[in-house]
DNA sequence: AAAACGGGGTT
DNA sequence: AACCCAGTTTT
């Protein structure tokens, strides 16, 4: 594109944004902390899902100092159900870095931002442009979709290299006059007009510039390689109560899947195996001799990369179990004070619904 | 360069 | 059921 075309492109895009841009909670005032929180929540998560989480999060942790001073369990509880929980952990770590190293002020230097936990190329670009007005690209899935269509770029957007190509393109196009509006307009355009399916090309401010539209090939873009199918794991979930009708729960490890969240004990077990195999596995992992009372509930939970097939076993154990580190006994009505992954929330809901049957 | 990492919404 | 989403970190 020549300079005149770039100018026209910017004009068309920003005019559309000023008339059609979304009114979102984190856009009402320019607060770098709000922008940061919103950008992290919006990673791999849609706007409509994020809005209530954002409002609750900001009311609980209104400032960098408040979030830095909170416990990780408080933060995790507020994030419960939003997914990708390492985002919450990294956000709090990052905020603590800013509180300590930068006197609680989000730095305006790109390399300093990139050194902060949880801030990668996209979030750094978003903060620099939206919060600080710097002409930095912020390339996400929306931007790659819009740009791949406008410029008919067929590189696989699943590749890391491709994103750099788009950053170069955006860097050459971005309006120095209002980088914040430029980047946010691409996001809104991707969400409202240049959608993956059924794009509203007739309403698009860029349709005069769009090569894919010229070819009638909008739906062929962006090009993206497929992902592997999720693998499936069978688990037996143990529902165990003590004499005071408290449930045994454990906290997951500090790293990996659903880090730091709470759950009922789970044992990987293929139902085609004999029950003896399960009993031995429980003996080995927990040191318990269990007597199964009944199997009562099953639930399948689908993650992006794996599938849990959960079967609930109500069980009794001989003798007593003392709570250890990362395990405890808890009454039903207090379970939800702690963060639980959604599949275990479903189990809690099932217990509450059926409590009269087995209390 | 590829895999891990959640959950909900849309089609 | 497949695909998508304002990505980053770890391997």
mmCIF file of C-alpha atoms (C1' of nucleotides) in Angstrom:
data_model
loop_
_atom_site.group_PDB
_atom_site.id
_atom_site.type_symbol
_atom_site.label_atom_id
_atom_site.label_comp_id
_atom_site.label_asym_id
_atom_site.label_seq_id
_atom_site.Cartn_x
_atom_site.Cartn_y
_atom_site.Cartn_z
ATOM 1 C CA UNK A 1 0.000 0.000 0.000
ATOM 2 C CA UNK A 2 1.225 3.483 -0.743
ATOM 3 C CA UNK A 3 1.042 6.260 1.855
ATOM 4 C CA UNK A 4 -2.201 7.573 0.422
ATOM 5 C CA UNK A 5 -3.852 4.156 0.661
ATOM 6 C CA UNK A 6 -2.597 3.721 4.213
ATOM 7 C CA UNK A 7 -4.124 7.047 5.131
ATOM 8 C CA UNK A 8 -7.442 6.071 3.601
ATOM 9 C CA UNK A 9 -7.325 2.682 5.351
ATOM 10 C CA UNK A 10 -6.792 4.380 8.706
ATOM 11 C CA UNK A 11 -9.490 6.927 8.086
ATOM 12 C CA UNK A 12 -12.092 4.323 7.145
ATOM 13 C CA UNK A 13 -11.214 2.098 10.072
ATOM 14 C CA UNK A 14 -11.184 4.817 12.741
ATOM 15 C CA UNK A 15 -14.335 6.461 11.488
ATOM 16 C CA UNK A 16 -16.121 3.118 11.801
ATOM 17 C CA UNK A 17 -14.678 2.599 15.287
ATOM 18 C CA UNK A 18 -15.807 5.978 16.584
ATOM 19 C CA UNK A 19 -19.333 5.219 15.407
ATOM 20 C CA UNK A 20 -19.517 1.496 16.202
ATOM 21 C CA UNK A 21 -16.891 0.711 18.835
ATOM 22 C CA UNK A 22 -18.148 -1.195 21.878
ATOM 23 C CA UNK A 23 -18.711 0.378 25.261
ATOM 24 C CA UNK A 24 -16.801 -1.981 27.569
ATOM 25 C CA UNK A 25 -16.113 -1.673 31.309
ATOM 26 C CA UNK A 26 -12.353 -1.438 30.869
ATOM 27 C CA UNK A 27 -12.668 1.262 28.236
ATOM 28 C CA UNK A 28 -14.585 3.766 30.339
ATOM 29 C CA UNK A 29 -11.476 5.279 31.886
ATOM 30 C CA UNK A 30 -7.864 4.870 30.906
ATOM 31 C CA UNK A 31 -6.319 2.926 33.759
ATOM 32 C CA UNK A 32 -3.316 0.760 32.807
ATOM 33 C CA UNK A 33 -4.202 -1.722 35.534
ATOM 34 C CA UNK A 34 -7.729 -2.154 34.129
ATOM 35 C CA UNK A 35 -6.314 -2.582 30.642
ATOM 36 C CA UNK A 36 -3.872 -5.176 31.943
ATOM 37 C CA UNK A 37 -6.510 -7.183 33.798
ATOM 38 C CA UNK A 38 -8.892 -7.075 30.841
ATOM 39 C CA UNK A 39 -6.239 -8.119 28.347
ATOM 40 C CA UNK A 40 -5.251 -11.116 30.438
ATOM 41 C CA UNK A 41 -8.860 -12.190 30.949
ATOM 42 C CA UNK A 42 -9.534 -11.815 27.246
ATOM 43 C CA UNK A 43 -6.776 -14.236 26.280
ATOM 44 C CA UNK A 44 -8.626 -17.119 24.616
ATOM 45 C CA UNK A 45 -11.878 -15.942 26.202
ATOM 46 C CA UNK A 46 -14.755 -14.027 24.649
ATOM 47 C CA UNK A 47 -15.831 -10.552 25.716
ATOM 48 C CA UNK A 48 -19.299 -11.556 26.936
ATOM 49 C CA UNK A 49 -17.781 -14.162 29.222
ATOM 50 C CA UNK A 50 -15.172 -11.762 30.574
ATOM 51 C CA UNK A 51 -17.370 -8.775 31.457
ATOM 52 C CA UNK A 52 -18.874 -10.117 34.716
ATOM 53 C CA UNK A 53 -15.523 -11.567 35.778
ATOM 54 C CA UNK A 54 -13.800 -8.260 35.115
ATOM 55 C CA UNK A 55 -16.316 -6.271 37.154
ATOM 56 C CA UNK A 56 -16.116 -8.661 40.081
ATOM 57 C CA UNK A 57 -12.329 -8.797 39.911
ATOM 58 C CA UNK A 58 -11.950 -5.020 39.949
ATOM 59 C CA UNK A 59 -14.406 -4.637 42.815
ATOM 60 C CA UNK A 60 -12.433 -7.189 44.857
ATOM 61 C CA UNK A 61 -8.982 -6.028 43.745
ATOM 62 C CA UNK A 62 -9.417 -2.380 42.698
ATOM 63 C CA UNK A 63 -5.734 -1.509 42.507
ATOM 64 C CA UNK A 64 -2.341 -3.042 41.851
ATOM 65 C CA UNK A 65 -1.629 -2.843 45.583
ATOM 66 C CA UNK A 66 -4.871 -4.667 46.410
ATOM 67 C CA UNK A 67 -4.124 -7.507 44.014
ATOM 68 C CA UNK A 68 -0.505 -7.708 45.141
ATOM 69 C CA UNK A 69 -1.675 -8.065 48.731
ATOM 70 C CA UNK A 70 -4.354 -10.696 48.100
ATOM 71 C CA UNK A 71 -3.853 -14.419 48.646
ATOM 72 C CA UNK A 72 -3.535 -16.684 45.645
ATOM 73 C CA UNK A 73 -6.635 -18.613 46.791
ATOM 74 C CA UNK A 74 -8.702 -15.398 46.805
ATOM 75 C CA UNK A 75 -7.565 -14.624 43.282
ATOM 76 C CA UNK A 76 -8.177 -18.179 42.095
ATOM 77 C CA UNK A 77 -11.666 -18.166 43.605
ATOM 78 C CA UNK A 78 -12.478 -14.976 41.692
ATOM 79 C CA UNK A 79 -11.123 -16.579 38.504
ATOM 80 C CA UNK A 80 -13.049 -19.837 39.064
ATOM 81 C CA UNK A 81 -14.811 -20.940 35.878
ATOM 82 C CA UNK A 82 -12.876 -18.589 33.600
ATOM 83 C CA UNK A 83 -10.259 -21.202 32.720
ATOM 84 C CA UNK A 84 -6.540 -21.046 31.960
ATOM 85 C CA UNK A 85 -5.823 -20.532 35.635
ATOM 86 C CA UNK A 86 -2.124 -19.893 35.102
ATOM 87 C CA UNK A 87 -3.258 -16.515 33.760
ATOM 88 C CA UNK A 88 -4.519 -15.576 37.216
ATOM 89 C CA UNK A 89 -1.347 -16.788 38.891
ATOM 90 C CA UNK A 90 0.898 -14.998 36.412
ATOM 91 C CA UNK A 91 -1.164 -11.814 36.592
ATOM 92 C CA UNK A 92 -0.765 -11.655 40.344
ATOM 93 C CA UNK A 93 2.950 -12.439 40.092
ATOM 94 C CA UNK A 94 3.296 -9.711 37.471
ATOM 95 C CA UNK A 95 1.390 -7.205 39.568
ATOM 96 C CA UNK A 96 3.635 -7.977 42.536
ATOM 97 C CA UNK A 97 6.679 -7.333 40.329
ATOM 98 C CA UNK A 98 5.242 -3.955 39.374
ATOM 99 C CA UNK A 99 4.435 -3.126 42.992
ATOM 100 C CA UNK A 100 7.992 -3.870 44.064
ATOM 101 C CA UNK A 101 10.228 -2.901 41.131
ATOM 102 C CA UNK A 102 8.210 -0.102 39.575
ATOM 103 C CA UNK A 103 6.618 1.544 42.601
ATOM 104 C CA UNK A 104 3.212 0.232 41.577
ATOM 105 C CA UNK A 105 3.267 1.994 38.179
ATOM 106 C CA UNK A 106 2.962 -0.128 35.046
ATOM 107 C CA UNK A 107 6.187 0.539 33.097
ATOM 108 C CA UNK A 108 5.959 2.146 29.670
ATOM 109 C CA UNK A 109 9.033 0.435 28.279
ATOM 110 C CA UNK A 110 8.457 -2.509 25.962
ATOM 111 C CA UNK A 111 11.317 -4.643 27.238
ATOM 112 C CA UNK A 112 10.384 -3.996 30.849
ATOM 113 C CA UNK A 113 6.799 -5.001 30.081
ATOM 114 C CA UNK A 114 7.939 -8.174 28.330
ATOM 115 C CA UNK A 115 10.014 -9.115 31.369
ATOM 116 C CA UNK A 116 6.900 -9.171 33.554
ATOM 117 C CA UNK A 117 5.272 -12.525 34.245
ATOM 118 C CA UNK A 118 2.188 -13.128 32.113
ATOM 119 C CA UNK A 119 2.904 -10.284 29.670
ATOM 120 C CA UNK A 120 3.849 -11.515 26.199
ATOM 121 C CA UNK A 121 4.100 -9.707 22.857
ATOM 122 C CA UNK A 122 0.360 -9.204 22.527
ATOM 123 C CA UNK A 123 -0.316 -7.845 26.012
ATOM 124 C CA UNK A 124 2.766 -5.623 25.874
ATOM 125 C CA UNK A 125 1.538 -4.173 22.583
ATOM 126 C CA UNK A 126 -1.962 -3.710 23.956
ATOM 127 C CA UNK A 127 -0.706 -1.884 27.045
ATOM 128 C CA UNK A 128 1.687 0.309 25.081
ATOM 129 C CA UNK A 129 -0.953 1.321 22.554
ATOM 130 C CA UNK A 130 -4.161 1.387 24.604
ATOM 131 C CA UNK A 131 -2.850 2.641 27.940
ATOM 132 C CA UNK A 132 0.129 4.709 26.759
ATOM 133 C CA UNK A 133 -0.680 5.740 23.191
ATOM 134 C CA UNK A 134 2.439 4.202 21.623
ATOM 135 C CA UNK A 135 2.209 3.003 17.986
ATOM 136 C CA UNK A 136 2.863 -0.662 18.805
ATOM 137 C CA UNK A 137 1.088 -3.557 17.089
ATOM 138 C CA UNK A 138 -1.062 -5.854 19.242
ATOM 139 C CA UNK A 139 -1.663 -8.885 17.072
ATOM 140 C CA UNK A 140 -4.221 -11.420 18.227
ATOM 141 C CA UNK A 141 -6.544 -13.846 16.495
ATOM 142 C CA UNK A 142 -8.891 -11.061 15.406
ATOM 143 C CA UNK A 143 -6.131 -9.022 13.828
ATOM 144 C CA UNK A 144 -4.719 -12.015 11.985
ATOM 145 C CA UNK A 145 -8.167 -12.873 10.641
ATOM 146 C CA UNK A 146 -8.843 -9.323 9.445
ATOM 147 C CA UNK A 147 -5.395 -8.847 7.961
ATOM 148 C CA UNK A 148 -5.230 -12.282 6.351
ATOM 149 C CA UNK A 149 -8.455 -11.456 4.526
ATOM 150 C CA UNK A 150 -7.637 -7.894 3.606
ATOM 151 C CA UNK A 151 -4.213 -8.820 2.220
ATOM 152 C CA UNK A 152 -4.997 -12.408 1.170
ATOM 153 C CA UNK A 153 -2.233 -13.907 3.295
ATOM 154 C CA UNK A 154 -2.331 -17.688 3.385
ATOM 155 C CA UNK A 155 0.433 -18.393 5.914
ATOM 156 C CA UNK A 156 -0.667 -20.783 8.679
ATOM 157 C CA UNK A 157 -1.650 -18.581 11.641
ATOM 158 C CA UNK A 158 -0.919 -21.467 14.015
ATOM 159 C CA UNK A 159 2.796 -20.896 13.324
ATOM 160 C CA UNK A 160 4.770 -18.500 15.499
ATOM 161 C CA UNK A 161 6.516 -17.074 12.469
ATOM 162 C CA UNK A 162 3.238 -15.958 10.925
ATOM 163 C CA UNK A 163 2.368 -13.728 13.840
ATOM 164 C CA UNK A 164 5.627 -11.820 13.344
ATOM 165 C CA UNK A 165 4.675 -11.231 9.751
ATOM 166 C CA UNK A 166 1.383 -9.701 10.854
ATOM 167 C CA UNK A 167 3.133 -7.560 13.448
ATOM 168 C CA UNK A 168 5.253 -6.089 10.676
ATOM 169 C CA UNK A 169 2.196 -5.363 8.579
ATOM 170 C CA UNK A 170 0.315 -3.702 11.426
ATOM 171 C CA UNK A 171 3.434 -1.764 12.396
ATOM 172 C CA UNK A 172 3.487 -0.282 8.898
ATOM 173 C CA UNK A 173 -0.202 0.591 8.961
ATOM 174 C CA UNK A 174 -0.814 1.826 12.493
ATOM 175 C CA UNK A 175 -1.925 5.413 12.802
ATOM 176 C CA UNK A 176 0.448 7.446 14.927
ATOM 177 C CA UNK A 177 -2.421 9.819 15.637
ATOM 178 C CA UNK A 178 -4.349 7.264 17.707
ATOM 179 C CA UNK A 179 -2.688 3.863 18.106
ATOM 180 C CA UNK A 180 -5.125 2.965 20.880
ATOM 181 C CA UNK A 181 -8.150 3.413 18.652
ATOM 182 C CA UNK A 182 -6.375 1.710 15.759
ATOM 183 C CA UNK A 183 -5.684 -1.523 17.635
ATOM 184 C CA UNK A 184 -9.027 -1.603 19.397
ATOM 185 C CA UNK A 185 -10.834 -0.949 16.135
ATOM 186 C CA UNK A 186 -9.251 -4.061 14.623
ATOM 187 C CA UNK A 187 -10.415 -6.071 17.640
ATOM 188 C CA UNK A 188 -13.969 -4.780 17.380
ATOM 189 C CA UNK A 189 -13.977 -5.222 13.638
ATOM 190 C CA UNK A 190 -12.859 -8.833 14.058
ATOM 191 C CA UNK A 191 -15.520 -9.487 16.681
ATOM 192 C CA UNK A 192 -18.452 -7.643 15.104
ATOM 193 C CA UNK A 193 -17.897 -7.610 11.346
ATOM 194 C CA UNK A 194 -14.977 -9.695 10.134
ATOM 195 C CA UNK A 195 -16.194 -12.787 11.999
ATOM 196 C CA UNK A 196 -14.896 -16.315 11.368
ATOM 197 C CA UNK A 197 -18.235 -17.332 9.886
ATOM 198 C CA UNK A 198 -20.846 -15.139 8.239
ATOM 199 C CA UNK A 199 -18.697 -12.005 7.995
ATOM 200 C CA UNK A 200 -20.755 -8.852 7.431
ATOM 201 C CA UNK A 201 -18.747 -7.623 4.498
ATOM 202 C CA UNK A 202 -21.471 -5.234 3.387
ATOM 203 C CA UNK A 203 -21.050 -3.279 6.610
ATOM 204 C CA UNK A 204 -17.271 -3.459 6.684
ATOM 205 C CA UNK A 205 -15.350 -0.180 6.543
ATOM 206 C CA UNK A 206 -12.464 -2.002 4.875
ATOM 207 C CA UNK A 207 -14.420 -3.768 2.154
ATOM 208 C CA UNK A 208 -12.959 -1.488 -0.498
ATOM 209 C CA UNK A 209 -9.475 -2.554 0.593
ATOM 210 C CA UNK A 210 -10.202 -6.280 1.063
ATOM 211 C CA UNK A 211 -8.589 -8.689 -1.394
ATOM 212 C CA UNK A 212 -10.412 -11.732 -0.003
ATOM 213 C CA UNK A 213 -13.739 -10.058 -0.668
ATOM 214 C CA UNK A 214 -12.617 -9.197 -4.153
ATOM 215 C CA UNK A 215 -11.962 -12.919 -4.682
ATOM 216 C CA UNK A 216 -15.061 -14.019 -2.800
ATOM 217 C CA UNK A 217 -12.713 -16.065 -0.612
ATOM 218 C CA UNK A 218 -13.411 -14.601 2.838
ATOM 219 C CA UNK A 219 -14.246 -17.978 4.364
ATOM 220 C CA UNK A 220 -10.976 -19.500 3.137
ATOM 221 C CA UNK A 221 -9.090 -17.168 5.502
ATOM 222 C CA UNK A 222 -7.296 -17.273 7.810
ATOM 223 C CA UNK A 223 -5.476 -20.532 7.074
ATOM 224 C CA UNK A 224 -5.004 -22.523 10.246
ATOM 225 C CA UNK A 225 -3.612 -26.015 10.754
ATOM 226 C CA UNK A 226 -5.676 -28.438 12.794
ATOM 227 C CA UNK A 227 -5.156 -29.457 16.391
ATOM 228 C CA UNK A 228 -4.753 -32.988 17.736
ATOM 229 C CA UNK A 229 -7.845 -34.656 19.111
ATOM 230 C CA UNK A 230 -8.146 -34.489 22.892
ATOM 231 C CA UNK A 231 -7.227 -37.701 24.678
ATOM 232 C CA UNK A 232 -9.649 -39.286 27.099
ATOM 233 C CA UNK A 233 -9.002 -40.354 30.711
ATOM 234 C CA UNK A 234 -11.338 -42.331 32.991
ATOM 235 C CA UNK A 235 -11.351 -41.292 36.638
ATOM 236 C CA UNK A 236 -13.064 -42.590 39.715
ATOM 237 C CA UNK A 237 -13.975 -39.740 42.045
ATOM 238 C CA UNK A 238 -14.175 -40.750 45.702
ATOM 239 C CA UNK A 239 -16.905 -39.214 47.810
ATOM 240 C CA UNK A 240 -15.913 -39.863 51.386
ATOM 241 C CA UNK A 241 -17.501 -38.420 54.525
ATOM 242 C CA UNK A 242 -16.405 -38.618 58.136
ATOM 243 C CA UNK A 243 -18.641 -39.040 61.186
ATOM 244 C CA UNK A 244 -19.372 -35.301 61.142
ATOM 245 C CA UNK A 245 -20.518 -35.526 57.521
ATOM 246 C CA UNK A 246 -17.563 -33.563 56.258
ATOM 247 C CA UNK A 247 -16.153 -34.418 52.832
ATOM 248 C CA UNK A 248 -12.549 -35.274 52.168
ATOM 249 C CA UNK A 249 -10.964 -32.901 49.624
ATOM 250 C CA UNK A 250 -7.449 -32.327 48.365
ATOM 251 C CA UNK A 251 -5.609 -29.456 46.724
ATOM 252 C CA UNK A 252 -4.028 -30.016 43.330
ATOM 253 C CA UNK A 253 -0.286 -29.388 42.821
ATOM 254 C CA UNK A 254 1.000 -25.839 42.380
ATOM 255 C CA UNK A 255 1.869 -26.446 38.728
ATOM 256 C CA UNK A 256 0.183 -28.057 35.768
ATOM 257 C CA UNK A 257 -3.494 -28.566 35.059
ATOM 258 C CA UNK A 258 -5.874 -26.647 37.367
ATOM 259 C CA UNK A 259 -2.970 -25.746 39.632
ATOM 260 C CA UNK A 260 -3.814 -25.005 43.249
ATOM 261 C CA UNK A 261 -7.528 -25.762 42.914
ATOM 262 C CA UNK A 262 -9.418 -28.157 45.174
ATOM 263 C CA UNK A 263 -11.115 -31.433 44.275
ATOM 264 C CA UNK A 264 -12.475 -34.697 45.571
ATOM 265 C CA UNK A 265 -9.875 -37.456 45.396
ATOM 266 C CA UNK A 266 -9.550 -38.880 41.889
ATOM 267 C CA UNK A 267 -7.996 -42.120 40.719
ATOM 268 C CA UNK A 268 -7.380 -42.926 37.075
ATOM 269 C CA UNK A 269 -9.157 -46.214 36.473
ATOM 270 C CA UNK A 270 -10.489 -47.957 33.414
ATOM 271 C CA UNK A 271 -13.974 -49.338 34.249
ATOM 272 C CA UNK A 272 -13.105 -52.415 32.186
ATOM 273 C CA UNK A 273 -10.560 -53.332 34.841
ATOM 274 C CA UNK A 274 -11.545 -55.261 37.910
ATOM 275 C CA UNK A 275 -12.544 -53.307 40.996
ATOM 276 C CA UNK A 276 -9.605 -54.901 42.782
ATOM 277 C CA UNK A 277 -7.268 -52.883 40.567
ATOM 278 C CA UNK A 278 -9.012 -49.723 41.696
ATOM 279 C CA UNK A 279 -8.826 -50.708 45.338
ATOM 280 C CA UNK A 280 -5.107 -51.389 45.017
ATOM 281 C CA UNK A 281 -4.559 -48.043 43.326
ATOM 282 C CA UNK A 282 -6.405 -46.268 46.140
ATOM 283 C CA UNK A 283 -4.406 -48.189 48.726
ATOM 284 C CA UNK A 284 -1.202 -47.209 46.977
ATOM 285 C CA UNK A 285 -2.043 -43.527 46.498
ATOM 286 C CA UNK A 286 -3.919 -42.774 49.710
ATOM 287 C CA UNK A 287 -3.203 -45.745 51.977
ATOM 288 C CA UNK A 288 -6.919 -46.334 52.452
ATOM 289 C CA UNK A 289 -8.926 -49.522 52.665
ATOM 290 C CA UNK A 290 -12.207 -48.453 51.044
ATOM 291 C CA UNK A 291 -15.606 -50.078 50.971
ATOM 292 C CA UNK A 292 -17.654 -48.916 48.038
ATOM 293 C CA UNK A 293 -21.176 -48.014 48.942
ATOM 294 C CA UNK A 294 -22.438 -47.235 45.502
ATOM 295 C CA UNK A 295 -21.623 -45.591 42.233
ATOM 296 C CA UNK A 296 -23.987 -42.759 41.763
ATOM 297 C CA UNK A 297 -23.127 -40.183 39.176
ATOM 298 C CA UNK A 298 -21.024 -39.844 36.082
ATOM 299 C CA UNK A 299 -19.995 -36.770 34.195
ATOM 300 C CA UNK A 300 -17.890 -36.068 31.138
ATOM 301 C CA UNK A 301 -15.891 -32.869 31.016
ATOM 302 C CA UNK A 302 -14.215 -31.735 27.837
ATOM 303 C CA UNK A 303 -11.101 -29.562 28.038
ATOM 304 C CA UNK A 304 -9.403 -28.190 24.943
ATOM 305 C CA UNK A 305 -6.738 -30.891 24.983
ATOM 306 C CA UNK A 306 -8.222 -33.738 27.048
ATOM 307 C CA UNK A 307 -11.449 -35.326 28.229
ATOM 308 C CA UNK A 308 -12.258 -36.418 31.775
ATOM 309 C CA UNK A 309 -14.773 -39.228 32.204
ATOM 310 C CA UNK A 310 -15.654 -38.980 35.876
ATOM 311 C CA UNK A 311 -17.520 -41.694 37.805
ATOM 312 C CA UNK A 312 -18.544 -40.867 41.330
ATOM 313 C CA UNK A 313 -18.093 -43.562 43.969
ATOM 314 C CA UNK A 314 -19.557 -43.003 47.390
ATOM 315 C CA UNK A 315 -17.237 -44.882 49.678
ATOM 316 C CA UNK A 316 -16.441 -45.546 53.298
ATOM 317 C CA UNK A 317 -12.988 -45.948 54.700
ATOM 318 C CA UNK A 318 -11.924 -48.041 57.642
ATOM 319 C CA UNK A 319 -10.266 -46.159 60.450
ATOM 320 C CA UNK A 320 -9.639 -42.435 60.428
ATOM 321 C CA UNK A 321 -7.725 -40.090 58.154
ATOM 322 C CA UNK A 322 -5.950 -37.078 59.539
ATOM 323 C CA UNK A 323 -5.780 -34.048 57.290
ATOM 324 C CA UNK A 324 -2.307 -33.547 55.901
ATOM 325 C CA UNK A 325 -0.732 -30.762 53.940
ATOM 326 C CA UNK A 326 -3.020 -29.935 50.973
ATOM 327 C CA UNK A 327 -5.880 -32.100 52.214
ATOM 328 C CA UNK A 328 -8.763 -31.368 54.552
ATOM 329 C CA UNK A 329 -12.271 -32.321 55.648
ATOM 330 C CA UNK A 330 -14.968 -29.770 54.840
ATOM 331 C CA UNK A 331 -18.705 -29.467 55.269
ATOM 332 C CA UNK A 332 -20.846 -29.366 52.146
ATOM 333 C CA UNK A 333 -21.971 -25.770 52.602
ATOM 334 C CA UNK A 334 -18.389 -24.570 52.980
ATOM 335 C CA UNK A 335 -16.868 -26.445 50.083
ATOM 336 C CA UNK A 336 -17.502 -23.640 47.659
ATOM 337 C CA UNK A 337 -15.523 -21.174 49.716
ATOM 338 C CA UNK A 338 -12.537 -22.681 47.945
ATOM 339 C CA UNK A 339 -11.785 -22.694 44.209
ATOM 340 C CA UNK A 340 -12.979 -25.864 42.451
ATOM 341 C CA UNK A 341 -12.639 -26.720 38.756
ATOM 342 C CA UNK A 342 -15.944 -26.840 36.911
ATOM 343 C CA UNK A 343 -16.216 -30.657 36.711
ATOM 344 C CA UNK A 344 -15.987 -30.841 40.500
ATOM 345 C CA UNK A 345 -18.473 -27.988 40.849
ATOM 346 C CA UNK A 346 -20.862 -30.208 38.900
ATOM 347 C CA UNK A 347 -20.318 -32.938 41.466
ATOM 348 C CA UNK A 348 -21.018 -30.516 44.318
ATOM 349 C CA UNK A 349 -24.224 -29.452 42.577
ATOM 350 C CA UNK A 350 -25.199 -33.101 42.233
ATOM 351 C CA UNK A 351 -24.605 -33.695 45.944
ATOM 352 C CA UNK A 352 -26.693 -30.653 46.873
ATOM 353 C CA UNK A 353 -29.503 -31.777 44.620
ATOM 354 C CA UNK A 354 -29.483 -35.297 46.060
ATOM 355 C CA UNK A 355 -28.573 -34.561 49.666
ATOM 356 C CA UNK A 356 -31.950 -35.636 51.018
ATOM 357 C CA UNK A 357 -31.405 -39.067 49.479
ATOM 358 C CA UNK A 358 -28.339 -39.909 51.456
ATOM 359 C CA UNK A 359 -28.118 -37.780 54.543
ATOM 360 C "C1'" DA B 1 8.639 -25.487 16.871
ATOM 361 C "C1'" DA B 2 5.211 -27.820 19.419
ATOM 362 C "C1'" DA B 3 2.579 -28.861 23.461
ATOM 363 C "C1'" DA B 4 0.198 -27.502 27.644
ATOM 364 C "C1'" DC B 5 -3.231 -24.877 29.378
ATOM 365 C "C1'" DG B 6 -10.294 -24.255 30.488
ATOM 366 C "C1'" DG B 7 -14.407 -23.271 29.610
ATOM 367 C "C1'" DG B 8 -18.204 -21.392 27.243
ATOM 368 C "C1'" DG B 9 -20.408 -19.827 22.968
ATOM 369 C "C1'" DT B 10 -21.594 -20.531 18.006
ATOM 370 C "C1'" DT B 11 -22.715 -23.036 14.059
ATOM 371 C "C1'" DA C 1 -19.073 -32.321 16.932
ATOM 372 C "C1'" DA C 2 -16.001 -28.862 15.288
ATOM 373 C "C1'" DC C 3 -14.370 -24.466 15.642
ATOM 374 C "C1'" DC C 4 -13.553 -20.137 17.851
ATOM 375 C "C1'" DC C 5 -11.942 -16.931 21.406
ATOM 376 C "C1'" DA C 6 -8.057 -9.553 22.972
ATOM 377 C "C1'" DG C 7 -2.107 -15.671 24.234
ATOM 378 C "C1'" DT C 8 1.799 -17.048 27.400
ATOM 379 C "C1'" DT C 9 4.766 -20.344 29.273
ATOM 380 C "C1'" DT C 10 7.119 -24.519 29.211
ATOM 381 C "C1'" DT C 11 9.246 -28.254 26.936
#
